CSV table of C-alpha atoms in Angstrom, one decimal:
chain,number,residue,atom,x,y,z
A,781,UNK,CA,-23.4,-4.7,-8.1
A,782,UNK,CA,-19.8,-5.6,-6.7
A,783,UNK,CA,-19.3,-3.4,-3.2
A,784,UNK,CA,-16.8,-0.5,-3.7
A,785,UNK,CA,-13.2,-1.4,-2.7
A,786,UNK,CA,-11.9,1.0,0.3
A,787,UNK,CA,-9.2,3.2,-0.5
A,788,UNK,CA,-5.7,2.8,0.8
A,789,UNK,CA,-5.9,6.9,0.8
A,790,UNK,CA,-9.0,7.0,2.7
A,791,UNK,CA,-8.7,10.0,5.3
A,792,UNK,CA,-9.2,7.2,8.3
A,793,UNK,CA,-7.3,4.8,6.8
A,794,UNK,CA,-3.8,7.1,6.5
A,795,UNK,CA,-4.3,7.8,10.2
A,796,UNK,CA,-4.6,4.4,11.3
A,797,UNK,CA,-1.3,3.4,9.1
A,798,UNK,CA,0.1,6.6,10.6
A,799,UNK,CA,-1.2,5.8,14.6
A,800,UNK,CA,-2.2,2.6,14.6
A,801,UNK,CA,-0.5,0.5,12.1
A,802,UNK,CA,-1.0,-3.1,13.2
A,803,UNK,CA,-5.0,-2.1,13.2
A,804,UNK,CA,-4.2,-0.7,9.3
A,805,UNK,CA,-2.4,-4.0,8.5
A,806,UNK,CA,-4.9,-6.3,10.3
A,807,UNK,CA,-8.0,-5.4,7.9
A,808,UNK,CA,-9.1,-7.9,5.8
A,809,UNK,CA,-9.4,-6.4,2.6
A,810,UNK,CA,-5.8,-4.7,2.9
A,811,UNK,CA,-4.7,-5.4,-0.4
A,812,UNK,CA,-8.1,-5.2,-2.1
A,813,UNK,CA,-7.6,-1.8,-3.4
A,814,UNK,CA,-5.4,-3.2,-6.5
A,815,UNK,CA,-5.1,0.6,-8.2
A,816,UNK,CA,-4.6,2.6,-5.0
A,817,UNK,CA,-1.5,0.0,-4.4
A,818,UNK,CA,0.1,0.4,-7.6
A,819,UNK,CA,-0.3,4.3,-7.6
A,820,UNK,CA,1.6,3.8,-3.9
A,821,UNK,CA,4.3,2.6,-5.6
A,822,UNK,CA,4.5,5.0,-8.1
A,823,UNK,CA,4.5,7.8,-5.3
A,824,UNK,CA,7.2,6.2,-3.9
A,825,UNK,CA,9.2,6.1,-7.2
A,826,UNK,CA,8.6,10.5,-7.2
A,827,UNK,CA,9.4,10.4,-3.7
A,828,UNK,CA,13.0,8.2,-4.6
A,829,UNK,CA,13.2,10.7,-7.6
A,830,UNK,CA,13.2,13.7,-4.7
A,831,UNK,CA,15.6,11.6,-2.7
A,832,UNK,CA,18.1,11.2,-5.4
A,833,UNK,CA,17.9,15.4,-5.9
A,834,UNK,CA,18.8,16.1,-2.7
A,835,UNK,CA,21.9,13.7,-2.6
A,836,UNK,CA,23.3,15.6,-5.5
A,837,UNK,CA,22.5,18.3,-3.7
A,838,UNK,CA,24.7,17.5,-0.4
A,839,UNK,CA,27.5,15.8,-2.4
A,840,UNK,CA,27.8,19.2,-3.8
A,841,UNK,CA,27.5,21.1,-0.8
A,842,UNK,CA,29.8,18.6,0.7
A,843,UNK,CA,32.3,19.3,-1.6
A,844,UNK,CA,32.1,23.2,-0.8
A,845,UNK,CA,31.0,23.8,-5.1
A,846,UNK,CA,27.7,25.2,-3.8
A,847,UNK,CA,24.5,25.4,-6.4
A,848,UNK,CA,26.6,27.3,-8.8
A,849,UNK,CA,28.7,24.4,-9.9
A,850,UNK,CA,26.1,21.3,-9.7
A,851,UNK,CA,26.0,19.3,-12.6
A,852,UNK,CA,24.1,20.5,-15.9
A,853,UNK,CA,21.5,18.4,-15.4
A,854,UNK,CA,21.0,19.5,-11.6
A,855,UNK,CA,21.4,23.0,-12.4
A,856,UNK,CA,18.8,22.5,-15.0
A,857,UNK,CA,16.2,21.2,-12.4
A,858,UNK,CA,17.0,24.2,-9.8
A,859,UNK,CA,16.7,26.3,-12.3
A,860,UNK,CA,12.4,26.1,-12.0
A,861,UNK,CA,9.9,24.2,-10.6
A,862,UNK,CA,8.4,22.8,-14.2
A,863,UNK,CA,11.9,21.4,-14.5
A,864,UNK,CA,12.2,19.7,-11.5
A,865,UNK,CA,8.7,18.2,-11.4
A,866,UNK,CA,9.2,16.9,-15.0
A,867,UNK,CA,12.3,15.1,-13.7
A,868,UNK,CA,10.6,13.8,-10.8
A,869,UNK,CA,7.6,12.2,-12.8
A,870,UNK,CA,9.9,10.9,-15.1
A,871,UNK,CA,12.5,9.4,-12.7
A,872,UNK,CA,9.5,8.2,-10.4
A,873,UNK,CA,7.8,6.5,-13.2
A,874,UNK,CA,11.0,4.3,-13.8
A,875,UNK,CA,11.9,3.8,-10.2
A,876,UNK,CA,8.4,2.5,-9.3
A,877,UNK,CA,9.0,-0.2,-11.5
A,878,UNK,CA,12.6,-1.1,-9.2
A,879,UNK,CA,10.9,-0.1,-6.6
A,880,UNK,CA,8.1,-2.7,-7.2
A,881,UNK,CA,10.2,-5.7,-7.8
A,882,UNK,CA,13.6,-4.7,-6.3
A,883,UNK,CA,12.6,-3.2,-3.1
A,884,UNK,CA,9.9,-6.3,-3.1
A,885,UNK,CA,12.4,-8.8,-3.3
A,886,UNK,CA,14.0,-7.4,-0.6
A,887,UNK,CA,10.8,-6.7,1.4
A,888,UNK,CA,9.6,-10.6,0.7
A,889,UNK,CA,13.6,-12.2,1.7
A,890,UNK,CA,13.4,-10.4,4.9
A,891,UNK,CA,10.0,-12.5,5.7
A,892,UNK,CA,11.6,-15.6,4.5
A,893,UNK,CA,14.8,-15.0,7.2
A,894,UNK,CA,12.1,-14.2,9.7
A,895,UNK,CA,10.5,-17.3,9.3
A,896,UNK,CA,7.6,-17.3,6.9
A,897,UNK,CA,6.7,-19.6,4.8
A,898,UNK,CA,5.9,-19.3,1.6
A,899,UNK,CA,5.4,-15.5,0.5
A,900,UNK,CA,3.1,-14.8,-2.6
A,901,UNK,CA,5.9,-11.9,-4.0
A,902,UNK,CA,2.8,-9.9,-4.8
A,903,UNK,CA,1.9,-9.8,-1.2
A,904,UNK,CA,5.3,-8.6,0.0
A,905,UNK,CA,5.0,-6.3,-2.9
A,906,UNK,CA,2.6,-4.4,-2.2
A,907,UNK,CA,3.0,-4.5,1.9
A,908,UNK,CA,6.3,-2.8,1.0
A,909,UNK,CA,4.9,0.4,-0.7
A,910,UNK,CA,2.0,0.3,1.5
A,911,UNK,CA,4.0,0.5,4.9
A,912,UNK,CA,6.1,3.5,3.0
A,913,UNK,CA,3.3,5.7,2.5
A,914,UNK,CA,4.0,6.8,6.2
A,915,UNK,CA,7.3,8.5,4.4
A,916,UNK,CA,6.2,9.1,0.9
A,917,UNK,CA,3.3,11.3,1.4
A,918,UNK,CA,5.3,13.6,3.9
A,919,UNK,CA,7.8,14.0,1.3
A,920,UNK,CA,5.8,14.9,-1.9
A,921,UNK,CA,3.3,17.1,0.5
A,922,UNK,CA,6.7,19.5,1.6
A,923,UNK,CA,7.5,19.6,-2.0
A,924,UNK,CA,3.8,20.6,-3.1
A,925,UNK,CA,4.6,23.0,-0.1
A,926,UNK,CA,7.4,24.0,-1.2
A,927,UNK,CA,7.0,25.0,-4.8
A,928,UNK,CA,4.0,27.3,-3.7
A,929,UNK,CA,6.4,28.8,-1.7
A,930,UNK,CA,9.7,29.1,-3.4
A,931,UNK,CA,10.4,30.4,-6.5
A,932,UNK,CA,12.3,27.2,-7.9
A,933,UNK,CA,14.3,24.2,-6.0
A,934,UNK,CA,17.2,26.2,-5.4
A,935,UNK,CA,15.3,28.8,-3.6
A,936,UNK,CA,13.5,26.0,-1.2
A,937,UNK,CA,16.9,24.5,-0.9
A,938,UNK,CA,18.2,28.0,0.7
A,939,UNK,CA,15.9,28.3,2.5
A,940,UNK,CA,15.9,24.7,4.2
A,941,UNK,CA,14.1,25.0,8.0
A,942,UNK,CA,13.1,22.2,10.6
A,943,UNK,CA,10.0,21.3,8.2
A,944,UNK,CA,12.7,19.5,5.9
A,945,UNK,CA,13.8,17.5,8.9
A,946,UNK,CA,10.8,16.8,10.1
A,947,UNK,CA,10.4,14.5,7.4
A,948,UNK,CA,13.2,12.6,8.9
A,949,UNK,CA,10.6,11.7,11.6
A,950,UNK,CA,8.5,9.8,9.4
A,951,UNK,CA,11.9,7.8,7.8
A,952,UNK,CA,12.8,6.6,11.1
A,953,UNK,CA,8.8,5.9,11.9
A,954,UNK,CA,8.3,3.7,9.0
A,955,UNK,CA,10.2,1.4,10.4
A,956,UNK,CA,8.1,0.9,13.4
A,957,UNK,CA,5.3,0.9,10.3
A,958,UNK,CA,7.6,-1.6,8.7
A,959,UNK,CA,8.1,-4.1,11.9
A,960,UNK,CA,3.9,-4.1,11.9
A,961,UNK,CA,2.9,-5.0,9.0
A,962,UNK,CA,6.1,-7.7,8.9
A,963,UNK,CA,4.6,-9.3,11.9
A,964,UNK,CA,0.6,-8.5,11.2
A,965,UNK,CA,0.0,-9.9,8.0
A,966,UNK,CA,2.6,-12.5,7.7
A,967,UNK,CA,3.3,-15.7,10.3
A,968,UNK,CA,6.9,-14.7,10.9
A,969,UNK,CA,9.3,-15.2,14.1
A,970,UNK,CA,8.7,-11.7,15.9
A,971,UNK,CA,12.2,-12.1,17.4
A,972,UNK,CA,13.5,-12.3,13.8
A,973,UNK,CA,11.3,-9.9,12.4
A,974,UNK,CA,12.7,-7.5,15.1
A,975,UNK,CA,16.1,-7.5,13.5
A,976,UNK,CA,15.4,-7.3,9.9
A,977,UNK,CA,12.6,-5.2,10.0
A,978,UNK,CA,13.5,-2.7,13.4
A,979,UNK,CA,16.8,-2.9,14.8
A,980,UNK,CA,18.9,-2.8,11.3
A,981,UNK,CA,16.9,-0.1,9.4
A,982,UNK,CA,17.1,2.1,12.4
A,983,UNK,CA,20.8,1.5,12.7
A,984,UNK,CA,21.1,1.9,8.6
A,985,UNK,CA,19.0,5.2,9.1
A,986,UNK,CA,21.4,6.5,12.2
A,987,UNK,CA,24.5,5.7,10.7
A,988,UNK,CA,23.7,7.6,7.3
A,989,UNK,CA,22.4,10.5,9.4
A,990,UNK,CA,25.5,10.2,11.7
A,991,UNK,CA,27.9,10.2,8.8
A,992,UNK,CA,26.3,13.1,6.9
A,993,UNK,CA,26.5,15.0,9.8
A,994,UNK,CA,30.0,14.4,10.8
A,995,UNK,CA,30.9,15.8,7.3
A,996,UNK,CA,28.8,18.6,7.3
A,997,UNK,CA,30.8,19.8,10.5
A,998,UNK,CA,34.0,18.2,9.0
A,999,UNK,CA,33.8,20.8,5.5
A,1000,UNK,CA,31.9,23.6,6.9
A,1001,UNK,CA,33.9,24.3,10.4
């Protein structure tokens, strides 16, 4: 009988990605659990899905129109939580499949500029969606939250508080998450791996947050 595989949701296992990630990425079967990593990259796809909600959200809020004038298809998914989860699933189902190969890509091109060698793309595949549980599962748990609090979206949406920022936390500590595993399970240039994995998503992340924020006091002085 074949030994069970460990789970990449094992209760221990989330805190050590979440504590200690270069311990989480230094285990030898790390990519043994070939189900729990594609369901990771599915979460992330409903955790994009979410993502892509609240932009519409801002842009509209940006543009002083307020929930009353979103777009029909927004206004559809405020309108209850059934609609908004069923847009989520279905979004997230189709961006785990960009997620997977785009965001991969990405993830495994990186590596190469840090000086790895040869990358197996399923490798950087699945390091990718691994190291982004430390954001995805923040992010779906405050919607679960969320819709056994609120009404519908546009109720939660309100009523946003520090929880909904908190999540912001975890976006800039994924890439602390992101720099480990980079330089744990791949022979890469730590030096290199510094830039492309650290210093410029930090600065992406602060720059987005800086802008956002700057129109937000721009539009509603």
């Amino acid at each position: 009988m074949m030994p069970a595989v460990p789970s990449v949701f094992g209760p221990h296992r989330l805190v050590s990605l979440l504590l200690t990630p270069r311990v989480y990425f230094a285990h030898p079967d790390l990519l043994s659990d070939r189900r729990g990593i594609l369901i990771t990259a599915v979460l992330s796809g409903f955790a994009g899905a979410m993502d892509r909600i609240d932009q519409k959200l801002v842009r509209a809020d940006l543009s002083n129109q307020g929930m009353g004038e979103t777009n029909h298809m927004t206004s559809w998914v405020l309108q209850s939580w059934m609609n908004y989860w069923i847009l989520v699933v279905g979004a997230g189902l189709i961006g785990s499949v960009f997620i997977w190969y785009i965001r991969g890509w990405w993830y495994r091109k990186r590596l190469e500029w840090s000086g790895a060698g040869d990358v197996a793309p399923d490798d950087a595949r699945s390091v990718a969606v691994l190291q982004d549980l430390v954001y995805v599962l923040p992010t779906i748990l405050l919607a679960l939250i969320q819709t056994a609090t609120y009404s519908n979206y546009a109720a939660a949406w309100e009523a946003s508080d520090v929880t909904g920022s908190l999540v912001l936390i975890f976006v800039f500590w994924s890439c602390w998450t992101s720099y480990c595993a980079a330089t744990t399970v791949f022979a890469v240039q730590k030096s290199k791996a510094r830039f492309w994995f650290l210093i410029l998503p930090v600065a992406f992340y602060v720059v987005i947050l800086g802008v956002f924020t700057m129109l937000f006091s721009m539009f509603h002085h």
